[in-house]
């Protein structure tokens, strides 16, 4: 009788929960979230933006280009210059026509800012905005 009871106890102890389907589901969810994530490339420089009463919040799917007070045009941490704006914006337009936001310092000359806006428009950007702070 002892041996039969002992066999039942051993069988019950060896049974467990199969974790492999749970791990499969977790990996599938992880892959889904990685693929659907939208990565926004920040400009990489701090810009003193002007204030505007009509400032609104835009979605995260934008191309950010910064123009510093020294006149440098920066995208993703590197100085691309005015000539590099067209290439950056045209690549972004291939991915679904994203709007362009220019973060211009308040000390930037109007001529430099207009040159950046012109290059973005020539690259096919339909919406070009200038970043501002709400007062």
CSV table of N, CA and C in Angstrom, one decimal:
chain,number,residue,atom,x,y,z
A,1,UNK,N,0.8,-1.2,0.0
A,1,UNK,CA,0.0,0.0,0.0
A,1,UNK,C,0.9,1.3,0.0
A,2,UNK,N,2.0,1.2,0.7
A,2,UNK,CA,2.8,2.4,0.8
A,2,UNK,C,3.4,2.7,-0.6
A,3,UNK,N,3.7,1.7,-1.3
A,3,UNK,CA,4.4,1.9,-2.6
A,3,UNK,C,3.4,2.6,-3.6
A,4,UNK,N,2.1,2.2,-3.5
A,4,UNK,CA,1.1,2.8,-4.4
A,4,UNK,C,0.9,4.3,-4.0
A,5,UNK,N,0.8,4.6,-2.8
A,5,UNK,CA,0.7,6.0,-2.3
A,5,UNK,C,1.9,6.8,-2.7
A,6,UNK,N,3.1,6.2,-2.5
A,6,UNK,CA,4.3,6.9,-2.9
A,6,UNK,C,4.4,7.2,-4.4
A,7,UNK,N,3.9,6.3,-5.2
A,7,UNK,CA,3.9,6.5,-6.7
A,7,UNK,C,3.0,7.7,-7.0
A,8,UNK,N,1.8,7.7,-6.4
A,8,UNK,CA,0.9,8.8,-6.7
A,8,UNK,C,1.5,10.2,-6.3
A,9,UNK,N,2.1,10.2,-5.1
A,9,UNK,CA,2.8,11.5,-4.7
A,9,UNK,C,3.9,11.9,-5.6
A,10,UNK,N,4.7,11.0,-6.1
A,10,UNK,CA,5.7,11.3,-7.0
A,10,UNK,C,5.2,11.8,-8.4
A,11,UNK,N,4.1,11.2,-8.8
A,11,UNK,CA,3.5,11.7,-10.1
A,11,UNK,C,2.9,13.1,-10.0
A,12,UNK,N,2.3,13.4,-8.8
A,12,UNK,CA,1.8,14.7,-8.6
A,12,UNK,C,2.9,15.8,-8.5
A,13,UNK,N,4.0,15.4,-7.9
A,13,UNK,CA,5.1,16.4,-7.8
A,13,UNK,C,5.7,16.7,-9.1
A,14,UNK,N,5.8,15.8,-10.0
A,14,UNK,CA,6.4,16.0,-11.3
A,14,UNK,C,5.6,16.8,-12.3
A,15,UNK,N,4.3,16.9,-12.1
A,15,UNK,CA,3.4,17.7,-12.9
A,15,UNK,C,3.6,19.2,-12.6
A,16,UNK,N,3.6,20.0,-13.7
A,16,UNK,CA,3.8,21.4,-13.5
A,16,UNK,C,3.2,22.2,-14.6
A,17,UNK,N,3.3,23.5,-14.6
A,17,UNK,CA,2.7,24.4,-15.6
A,17,UNK,C,3.8,24.5,-16.7
A,18,UNK,N,3.3,24.3,-17.9
A,18,UNK,CA,4.1,24.5,-19.1
A,18,UNK,C,4.2,26.0,-19.4
A,19,UNK,N,5.4,26.6,-19.3
A,19,UNK,CA,5.6,28.0,-19.5
A,19,UNK,C,5.9,28.4,-20.9
A,20,UNK,N,6.2,27.5,-21.8
A,20,UNK,CA,6.6,27.9,-23.1
A,20,UNK,C,5.5,28.6,-23.9
A,21,UNK,N,4.2,28.3,-23.8
A,21,UNK,CA,3.2,29.2,-24.5
A,21,UNK,C,3.2,30.6,-24.0
A,22,UNK,N,3.4,30.7,-22.7
A,22,UNK,CA,3.4,32.1,-22.1
A,22,UNK,C,4.6,32.9,-22.6
A,23,UNK,N,5.7,32.3,-22.7
A,23,UNK,CA,6.9,32.9,-23.2
A,23,UNK,C,6.8,33.3,-24.6
A,24,UNK,N,6.1,32.4,-25.4
A,24,UNK,CA,5.9,32.7,-26.8
A,24,UNK,C,5.0,34.0,-27.0
A,25,UNK,N,4.0,34.0,-26.2
A,25,UNK,CA,3.1,35.2,-26.3
A,25,UNK,C,3.8,36.5,-25.9
A,26,UNK,N,4.6,36.4,-24.8
A,26,UNK,CA,5.3,37.6,-24.4
A,26,UNK,C,6.3,38.1,-25.5
A,27,UNK,N,7.0,37.2,-26.1
A,27,UNK,CA,7.9,37.6,-27.2
A,27,UNK,C,7.2,38.2,-28.4
A,28,UNK,N,6.0,37.6,-28.7
A,28,UNK,CA,5.2,38.2,-29.8
A,28,UNK,C,4.7,39.6,-29.5
A,29,UNK,N,4.3,39.8,-28.2
A,29,UNK,CA,3.9,41.2,-27.8
A,29,UNK,C,5.1,42.1,-27.8
A,30,UNK,N,6.2,41.7,-27.4
A,30,UNK,CA,7.4,42.5,-27.4
A,30,UNK,C,7.8,42.9,-28.8
A,31,UNK,N,7.8,42.0,-29.7
A,31,UNK,CA,8.1,42.3,-31.1
A,31,UNK,C,7.0,43.3,-31.7
A,32,UNK,N,5.8,43.1,-31.4
A,32,UNK,CA,4.7,44.0,-31.9
A,32,UNK,C,5.0,45.4,-31.4
A,33,UNK,N,5.3,45.6,-30.1
A,33,UNK,CA,5.5,46.9,-29.6
A,33,UNK,C,6.8,47.6,-30.2
A,34,UNK,N,7.8,46.8,-30.4
A,34,UNK,CA,9.0,47.3,-31.0
A,34,UNK,C,8.8,47.8,-32.4
A,35,UNK,N,8.0,47.0,-33.2
A,35,UNK,CA,7.8,47.3,-34.6
A,35,UNK,C,6.8,48.5,-34.7
A,36,UNK,N,5.9,48.7,-33.8
A,36,UNK,CA,4.9,49.8,-34.0
A,36,UNK,C,5.3,51.1,-33.3
A,37,UNK,N,6.5,51.1,-32.6
A,37,UNK,CA,6.9,52.3,-31.9
A,37,UNK,C,7.4,53.3,-32.9
A,38,UNK,N,7.1,54.5,-32.7
A,38,UNK,CA,7.5,55.6,-33.6
A,38,UNK,C,8.7,56.3,-32.8
A,39,UNK,N,9.8,56.4,-33.5
A,39,UNK,CA,11.0,57.0,-32.9
A,39,UNK,C,11.1,58.4,-33.4
A,40,UNK,N,11.2,59.4,-32.5
A,40,UNK,CA,11.3,60.8,-32.9
A,40,UNK,C,12.8,61.2,-32.7
A,41,UNK,N,13.4,61.6,-33.8
A,41,UNK,CA,14.8,62.1,-33.7
A,41,UNK,C,14.8,63.5,-33.2
A,42,UNK,N,15.3,63.7,-32.0
A,42,UNK,CA,15.5,65.0,-31.4
A,42,UNK,C,16.6,65.7,-32.1
A,43,UNK,N,16.6,67.1,-32.0
A,43,UNK,CA,17.6,67.9,-32.7
A,43,UNK,C,19.0,67.7,-32.0
A,44,UNK,N,19.0,67.6,-30.7
A,44,UNK,CA,20.3,67.4,-30.0
A,44,UNK,C,20.9,68.7,-29.5
A,45,UNK,N,20.2,69.8,-29.7
A,45,UNK,CA,20.7,71.1,-29.2
A,45,UNK,C,19.6,71.8,-28.5
A,46,UNK,N,19.9,72.6,-27.5
A,46,UNK,CA,19.0,73.4,-26.8
A,46,UNK,C,18.8,74.7,-27.5
A,47,UNK,N,17.5,75.1,-27.8
A,47,UNK,CA,17.2,76.3,-28.5
A,47,UNK,C,16.3,77.2,-27.6
A,48,UNK,N,16.6,78.5,-27.6
A,48,UNK,CA,15.7,79.4,-26.8
A,48,UNK,C,14.6,79.8,-27.8
A,49,UNK,N,13.5,79.1,-27.7
A,49,UNK,CA,12.4,79.4,-28.6
A,49,UNK,C,11.6,80.7,-28.2
A,50,UNK,N,11.1,81.4,-29.2
A,50,UNK,CA,10.2,82.5,-28.8
A,50,UNK,C,8.9,82.1,-28.3
A,51,UNK,N,8.1,83.0,-27.7
A,51,UNK,CA,6.8,82.7,-27.3
A,51,UNK,C,5.8,83.2,-28.3
A,52,UNK,N,4.6,82.4,-28.3
A,52,UNK,CA,3.5,82.8,-29.2
A,52,UNK,C,2.2,82.4,-28.6
A,53,UNK,N,1.3,83.3,-28.6
A,53,UNK,CA,0.0,83.0,-28.0
A,53,UNK,C,-0.8,81.9,-28.8
A,54,UNK,N,-0.5,81.8,-30.1
A,54,UNK,CA,-1.2,80.8,-30.9
A,54,UNK,C,-0.5,79.4,-30.9
A,55,UNK,N,0.4,79.2,-30.0
A,55,UNK,CA,1.2,77.9,-30.0
A,55,UNK,C,0.3,76.8,-29.7
A,56,UNK,N,0.5,75.7,-30.4
A,56,UNK,CA,-0.3,74.4,-30.2
A,56,UNK,C,0.6,73.3,-30.1
A,57,UNK,N,0.1,72.1,-29.6
A,57,UNK,CA,0.9,70.9,-29.5
A,57,UNK,C,0.7,70.1,-30.7
A,58,UNK,N,1.8,69.6,-31.3
A,58,UNK,CA,1.8,68.7,-32.5
A,58,UNK,C,2.0,67.3,-32.1
A,59,UNK,N,1.6,66.4,-33.0
A,59,UNK,CA,1.9,65.0,-32.7
A,59,UNK,C,3.3,64.6,-32.7
A,60,UNK,N,3.7,63.4,-32.3
A,60,UNK,CA,5.1,63.0,-32.2
A,60,UNK,C,5.7,62.6,-33.5
A,61,UNK,N,4.9,62.5,-34.6
A,61,UNK,CA,5.5,62.0,-35.8
A,61,UNK,C,5.9,63.2,-36.7
A,62,UNK,N,6.9,63.9,-36.3
A,62,UNK,CA,7.3,65.1,-37.0
A,62,UNK,C,8.8,65.0,-37.2
A,63,UNK,N,9.3,65.8,-38.2
A,63,UNK,CA,10.7,66.0,-38.4
A,63,UNK,C,11.2,67.3,-37.7
A,64,UNK,N,12.1,67.1,-36.7
A,64,UNK,CA,12.6,68.3,-36.0
A,64,UNK,C,13.9,68.8,-36.5
A,65,UNK,N,14.0,70.0,-36.9
A,65,UNK,CA,15.2,70.6,-37.3
A,65,UNK,C,15.4,71.9,-36.4
A,66,UNK,N,16.6,72.0,-35.9
A,66,UNK,CA,16.9,73.2,-35.1
A,66,UNK,C,17.9,74.1,-35.8
A,67,UNK,N,17.6,75.4,-35.5
A,67,UNK,CA,18.5,76.5,-36.0
A,67,UNK,C,19.0,77.2,-34.8
A,68,UNK,N,20.3,77.1,-34.5
A,68,UNK,CA,20.9,77.7,-33.3
A,68,UNK,C,21.1,79.2,-33.4
A,69,UNK,N,21.4,79.9,-32.3
A,69,UNK,CA,21.7,81.3,-32.4
A,69,UNK,C,22.9,81.7,-33.2
A,70,UNK,N,23.8,80.7,-33.4
A,70,UNK,CA,25.0,81.0,-34.3
A,70,UNK,C,24.7,80.7,-35.8
A,71,UNK,N,23.5,80.2,-36.1
A,71,UNK,CA,23.1,79.9,-37.5
A,71,UNK,C,23.3,78.5,-37.9
A,72,UNK,N,23.7,77.6,-37.0
A,72,UNK,CA,23.9,76.2,-37.4
A,72,UNK,C,22.6,75.6,-37.5
A,73,UNK,N,22.4,74.7,-38.5
A,73,UNK,CA,21.2,73.9,-38.8
A,73,UNK,C,21.5,72.5,-38.3
A,74,UNK,N,20.8,72.0,-37.3
A,74,UNK,CA,21.1,70.8,-36.6
A,74,UNK,C,19.9,69.8,-36.8
A,75,UNK,N,20.2,68.5,-37.1
A,75,UNK,CA,19.3,67.5,-37.2
A,75,UNK,C,19.9,66.2,-36.6
A,76,UNK,N,19.2,65.6,-35.6
A,76,UNK,CA,19.7,64.4,-34.9
A,76,UNK,C,21.1,64.5,-34.4
A,77,UNK,N,21.4,65.7,-33.8
A,77,UNK,CA,22.7,65.9,-33.2
A,77,UNK,C,23.9,66.3,-34.1
A,78,UNK,N,23.6,66.4,-35.4
A,78,UNK,CA,24.7,66.7,-36.3
A,78,UNK,C,24.3,68.0,-37.1
A,79,UNK,N,25.4,68.8,-37.4
A,79,UNK,CA,25.2,70.0,-38.1
A,79,UNK,C,25.0,69.7,-39.6
A,80,UNK,N,23.8,69.9,-40.2
A,80,UNK,CA,23.6,69.5,-41.6
A,80,UNK,C,23.7,70.7,-42.5
A,81,UNK,N,23.6,71.9,-42.0
A,81,UNK,CA,23.6,73.1,-42.8
A,81,UNK,C,22.3,73.3,-43.5
A,82,UNK,N,22.2,74.4,-44.2
A,82,UNK,CA,21.0,74.7,-45.0
A,82,UNK,C,20.8,73.7,-46.1
A,83,UNK,N,22.0,73.3,-46.7
A,83,UNK,CA,22.0,72.4,-47.9
A,83,UNK,C,21.5,71.0,-47.5
A,84,UNK,N,21.7,70.6,-46.3
A,84,UNK,CA,21.3,69.3,-45.8
A,84,UNK,C,19.8,69.1,-45.5
A,85,UNK,N,19.1,70.2,-45.4
A,85,UNK,CA,17.7,70.2,-45.0
A,85,UNK,C,16.9,69.4,-46.0
A,86,UNK,N,17.2,69.7,-47.3
A,86,UNK,CA,16.4,69.1,-48.4
A,86,UNK,C,16.5,67.6,-48.3
A,87,UNK,N,17.7,67.0,-48.1
A,87,UNK,CA,17.9,65.6,-48.1
A,87,UNK,C,17.1,65.0,-46.9
A,88,UNK,N,17.2,65.6,-45.7
A,88,UNK,CA,16.6,65.1,-44.5
A,88,UNK,C,15.1,65.1,-44.7
A,89,UNK,N,14.5,66.2,-45.2
A,89,UNK,CA,13.1,66.3,-45.3
A,89,UNK,C,12.6,65.3,-46.4
A,90,UNK,N,13.3,65.2,-47.5
A,90,UNK,CA,12.8,64.3,-48.5
A,90,UNK,C,12.8,62.8,-48.1
A,91,UNK,N,13.8,62.4,-47.2
A,91,UNK,CA,13.7,61.1,-46.6
A,91,UNK,C,12.5,60.9,-45.8
A,92,UNK,N,12.2,61.9,-45.0
A,92,UNK,CA,11.0,61.9,-44.1
A,92,UNK,C,9.7,61.8,-44.9
A,93,UNK,N,9.7,62.5,-46.1
A,93,UNK,CA,8.5,62.5,-46.9
A,93,UNK,C,8.2,61.1,-47.5
A,94,UNK,N,9.3,60.4,-47.7
A,94,UNK,CA,9.1,59.0,-48.3
A,94,UNK,C,8.4,58.1,-47.3
A,95,UNK,N,8.4,58.4,-46.0
A,95,UNK,CA,7.8,57.6,-45.0
A,95,UNK,C,6.4,58.1,-44.6
A,96,UNK,N,5.8,58.8,-45.4
A,96,UNK,CA,4.4,59.2,-45.1
A,96,UNK,C,4.1,60.6,-45.0
A,97,UNK,N,4.9,61.5,-45.5
A,97,UNK,CA,4.6,62.9,-45.5
A,97,UNK,C,4.5,63.6,-44.2
A,98,UNK,N,5.5,63.4,-43.4
A,98,UNK,CA,5.5,63.9,-42.0
A,98,UNK,C,5.7,65.5,-42.1
A,99,UNK,N,5.0,66.2,-41.1
A,99,UNK,CA,5.3,67.6,-41.0
A,99,UNK,C,6.7,68.0,-40.5
A,100,UNK,N,7.1,69.2,-40.8
A,100,UNK,CA,8.4,69.6,-40.4
A,100,UNK,C,8.3,70.7,-39.4
A,101,UNK,N,9.0,70.6,-38.3
A,101,UNK,CA,9.0,71.6,-37.2
A,101,UNK,C,10.4,72.2,-37.1
A,102,UNK,N,10.5,73.5,-37.2
A,102,UNK,CA,11.8,74.1,-37.1
A,102,UNK,C,11.9,74.8,-35.7
A,103,UNK,N,12.8,74.4,-35.0
A,103,UNK,CA,13.1,75.0,-33.7
A,103,UNK,C,14.1,76.0,-33.8
A,104,UNK,N,13.7,77.2,-34.0
A,104,UNK,CA,14.6,78.3,-34.3
A,104,UNK,C,14.8,79.2,-33.0
A,105,UNK,N,16.1,79.5,-32.7
A,105,UNK,CA,16.4,80.3,-31.6
A,105,UNK,C,15.8,81.7,-31.9
A,106,UNK,N,15.5,82.4,-30.9
A,106,UNK,CA,14.9,83.8,-31.1
A,106,UNK,C,15.9,84.8,-31.6
A,107,UNK,N,17.2,84.5,-31.6
A,107,UNK,CA,18.2,85.4,-32.2
A,107,UNK,C,18.6,85.1,-33.6
A,108,UNK,N,18.0,84.1,-34.2
A,108,UNK,CA,18.3,83.7,-35.6
A,108,UNK,C,17.8,84.8,-36.6
A,109,UNK,N,18.6,85.0,-37.6
A,109,UNK,CA,18.3,86.0,-38.6
A,109,UNK,C,17.1,85.5,-39.4
A,110,UNK,N,16.2,86.4,-39.8
A,110,UNK,CA,15.1,86.0,-40.6
A,110,UNK,C,15.5,85.3,-42.0
A,111,UNK,N,16.6,85.8,-42.5
A,111,UNK,CA,17.1,85.3,-43.8
A,111,UNK,C,17.5,83.8,-43.7
A,112,UNK,N,18.2,83.5,-42.6
A,112,UNK,CA,18.6,82.1,-42.4
A,112,UNK,C,17.4,81.2,-42.1
A,113,UNK,N,16.4,81.7,-41.4
A,113,UNK,CA,15.2,80.9,-41.1
A,113,UNK,C,14.4,80.7,-42.4
A,114,UNK,N,14.3,81.7,-43.2
A,114,UNK,CA,13.6,81.5,-44.5
A,114,UNK,C,14.3,80.6,-45.4
A,115,UNK,N,15.6,80.6,-45.4
A,115,UNK,CA,16.3,79.6,-46.2
A,115,UNK,C,16.0,78.2,-45.8
A,116,UNK,N,15.9,77.9,-44.5
A,116,UNK,CA,15.6,76.6,-44.0
A,116,UNK,C,14.2,76.2,-44.4
A,117,UNK,N,13.3,77.1,-44.3
A,117,UNK,CA,11.9,76.9,-44.6
A,117,UNK,C,11.7,76.6,-46.1
A,118,UNK,N,12.4,77.4,-46.9
A,118,UNK,CA,12.4,77.2,-48.4
A,118,UNK,C,13.0,75.8,-48.8
A,119,UNK,N,14.1,75.4,-48.2
A,119,UNK,CA,14.6,74.0,-48.4
A,119,UNK,C,13.6,72.9,-48.1
A,120,UNK,N,13.0,73.1,-46.9
A,120,UNK,CA,12.0,72.1,-46.5
A,120,UNK,C,10.8,72.0,-47.5
A,121,UNK,N,10.3,73.2,-47.9
A,121,UNK,CA,9.2,73.2,-48.9
A,121,UNK,C,9.7,72.6,-50.3
A,122,UNK,N,10.9,72.9,-50.7
A,122,UNK,CA,11.4,72.3,-51.9
A,122,UNK,C,11.6,70.8,-51.9
A,123,UNK,N,11.8,70.3,-50.7
A,123,UNK,CA,11.9,68.9,-50.5
A,123,UNK,C,10.5,68.1,-50.5
A,124,UNK,N,9.5,68.9,-50.5
A,124,UNK,CA,8.1,68.3,-50.6
A,124,UNK,C,7.3,68.3,-49.3
A,125,UNK,N,7.8,69.0,-48.3
A,125,UNK,CA,7.0,69.1,-47.1
A,125,UNK,C,5.8,70.0,-47.3
A,126,UNK,N,4.6,69.5,-46.9
A,126,UNK,CA,3.4,70.3,-47.1
A,126,UNK,C,3.2,71.2,-45.9
A,127,UNK,N,3.6,70.7,-44.7
A,127,UNK,CA,3.4,71.5,-43.5
A,127,UNK,C,4.7,71.8,-42.8
A,128,UNK,N,5.1,73.1,-42.8
A,128,UNK,CA,6.3,73.5,-42.1
A,128,UNK,C,5.9,74.5,-41.0
A,129,UNK,N,6.3,74.2,-39.8
A,129,UNK,CA,5.9,75.0,-38.6
A,129,UNK,C,7.2,75.5,-37.9
A,130,UNK,N,7.0,76.6,-37.2
A,130,UNK,CA,8.1,77.0,-36.3
A,130,UNK,C,7.7,76.8,-34.9
A,131,UNK,N,8.6,76.2,-34.1
A,131,UNK,CA,8.3,75.9,-32.7
A,131,UNK,C,8.3,77.1,-31.9
A,132,UNK,N,7.4,77.2,-30.9
A,132,UNK,CA,7.3,78.4,-30.0
A,132,UNK,C,6.8,77.9,-28.7
A,133,UNK,N,7.0,78.7,-27.7
A,133,UNK,CA,6.5,78.4,-26.3
A,133,UNK,C,5.2,79.2,-26.1
A,134,UNK,N,4.3,78.6,-25.3
A,134,UNK,CA,3.1,79.4,-24.9
A,134,UNK,C,3.5,80.3,-23.8
A,135,UNK,N,3.0,81.5,-23.8
A,135,UNK,CA,3.4,82.5,-22.7
A,135,UNK,C,2.8,82.1,-21.4
